[in-house]
Amino acid sequence: MPEYEFVDVYVPRGVSRKEATRLLTDHAEYGNWELHRLSLLRDGSRRVRLRRRIIRQVRATW
């Protein structure tokens, strides 16, 4: 079963949809993050949870 690490990003309500998309695209492109969950809050702000897979390196046994 894969292991993931998570990061929470808070996007305030004054940020446009286009700017929020650009922010999340930058996280995905440069940090290898993917969208796990997005919550739209009552005040118009967004809470985004991103995840990326943890790759464990196996030691060579030779």
C-alpha angles and dihedrals in degrees: 000000000000121000121222136195119214137209127189119218122192116206113194121227096253092064114100123233091249093054091047090051091051091050093051092044090055091051090050096045101043102027101035091238123153130199113264103166138354123196124191109207126211094254091057097258122125131226112202127190116200127189139192132188120256110226113203117206115224116221118240112246102202 
